[in-house]
PDB file of C-alpha atoms in Angstrom:
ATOM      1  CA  UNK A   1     -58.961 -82.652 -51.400  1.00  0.00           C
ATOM      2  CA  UNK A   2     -55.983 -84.022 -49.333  1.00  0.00           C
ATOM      3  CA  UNK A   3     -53.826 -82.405 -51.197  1.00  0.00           C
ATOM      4  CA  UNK A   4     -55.498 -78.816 -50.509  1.00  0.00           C
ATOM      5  CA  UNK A   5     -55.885 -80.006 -46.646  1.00  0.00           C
ATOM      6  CA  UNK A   6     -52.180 -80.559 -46.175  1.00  0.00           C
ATOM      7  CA  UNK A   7     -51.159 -77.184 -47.722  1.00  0.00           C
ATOM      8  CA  UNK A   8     -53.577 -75.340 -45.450  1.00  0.00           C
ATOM      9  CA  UNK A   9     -51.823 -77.479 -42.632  1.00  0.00           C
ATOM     10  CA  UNK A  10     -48.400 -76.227 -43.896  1.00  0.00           C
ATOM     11  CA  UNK A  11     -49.324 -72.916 -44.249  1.00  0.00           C
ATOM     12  CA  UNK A  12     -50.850 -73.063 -40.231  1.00  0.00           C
ATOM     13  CA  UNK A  13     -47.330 -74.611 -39.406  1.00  0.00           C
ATOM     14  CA  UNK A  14     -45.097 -72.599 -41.083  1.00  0.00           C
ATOM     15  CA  UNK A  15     -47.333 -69.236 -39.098  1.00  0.00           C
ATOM     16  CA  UNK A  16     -46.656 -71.143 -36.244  1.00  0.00           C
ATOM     17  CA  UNK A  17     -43.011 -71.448 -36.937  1.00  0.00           C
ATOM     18  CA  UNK A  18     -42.241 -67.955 -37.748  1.00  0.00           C
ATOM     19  CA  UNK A  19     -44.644 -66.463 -34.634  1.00  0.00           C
ATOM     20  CA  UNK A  20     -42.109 -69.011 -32.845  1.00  0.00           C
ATOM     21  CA  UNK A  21     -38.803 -67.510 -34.100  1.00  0.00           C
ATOM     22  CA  UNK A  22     -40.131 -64.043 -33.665  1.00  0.00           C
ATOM     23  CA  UNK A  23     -40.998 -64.660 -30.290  1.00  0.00           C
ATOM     24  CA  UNK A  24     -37.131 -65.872 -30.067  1.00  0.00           C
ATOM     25  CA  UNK A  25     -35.518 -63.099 -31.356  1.00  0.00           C
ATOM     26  CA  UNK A  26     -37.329 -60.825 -28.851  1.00  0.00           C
ATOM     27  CA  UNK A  27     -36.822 -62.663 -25.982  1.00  0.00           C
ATOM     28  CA  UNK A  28     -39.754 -64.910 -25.005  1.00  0.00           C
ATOM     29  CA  UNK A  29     -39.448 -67.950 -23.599  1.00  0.00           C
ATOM     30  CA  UNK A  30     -43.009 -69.634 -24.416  1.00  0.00           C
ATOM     31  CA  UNK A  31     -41.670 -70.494 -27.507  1.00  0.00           C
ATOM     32  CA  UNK A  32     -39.378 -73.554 -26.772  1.00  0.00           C
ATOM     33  CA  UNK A  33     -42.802 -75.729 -26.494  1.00  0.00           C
ATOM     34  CA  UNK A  34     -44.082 -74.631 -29.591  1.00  0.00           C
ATOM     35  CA  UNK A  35     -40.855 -75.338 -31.132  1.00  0.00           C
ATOM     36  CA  UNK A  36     -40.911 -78.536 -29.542  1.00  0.00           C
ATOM     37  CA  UNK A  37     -44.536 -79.304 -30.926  1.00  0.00           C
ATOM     38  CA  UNK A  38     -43.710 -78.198 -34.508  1.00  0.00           C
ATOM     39  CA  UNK A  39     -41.022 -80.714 -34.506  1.00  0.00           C
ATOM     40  CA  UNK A  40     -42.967 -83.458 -33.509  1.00  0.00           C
ATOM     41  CA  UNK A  41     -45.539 -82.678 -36.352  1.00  0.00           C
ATOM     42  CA  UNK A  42     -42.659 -82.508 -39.043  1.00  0.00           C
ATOM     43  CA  UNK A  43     -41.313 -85.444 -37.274  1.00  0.00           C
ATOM     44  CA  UNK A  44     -45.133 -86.917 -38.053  1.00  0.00           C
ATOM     45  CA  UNK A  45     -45.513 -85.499 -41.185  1.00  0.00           C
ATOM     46  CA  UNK A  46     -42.534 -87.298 -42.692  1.00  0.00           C
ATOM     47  CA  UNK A  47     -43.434 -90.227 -41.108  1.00  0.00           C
ATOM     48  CA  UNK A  48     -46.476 -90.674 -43.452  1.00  0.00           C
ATOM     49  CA  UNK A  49     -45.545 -89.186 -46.473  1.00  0.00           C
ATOM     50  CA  UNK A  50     -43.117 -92.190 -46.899  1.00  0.00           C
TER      51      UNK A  50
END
């Protein structure tokens, strides 16, 4: 079950990610925070796995 809830919250990140680096390469500047955010959950992610 853990297993199967941490893919699911990869697969939200990684959407999250690439909506980000769209929203980059066309311009937008709301996506620095999300950037920011994703980072601290990778940051968090890694933390734990260890």
């Amino acid at each position: 079950m853990a297993s199967t809830t941490l893919r699911t919250t990869d697969k939200t990140t990684l959407i999250a990610l690439a909506r980000a680096l769209r929203d980059i390469a066309h311009g937008h500047n709301d996506a620095g925070p999300v950037l920011r955010s994703l980072a601290v959950s990778y940051e968090r992610m890694a933390a734990g796995a260890g």
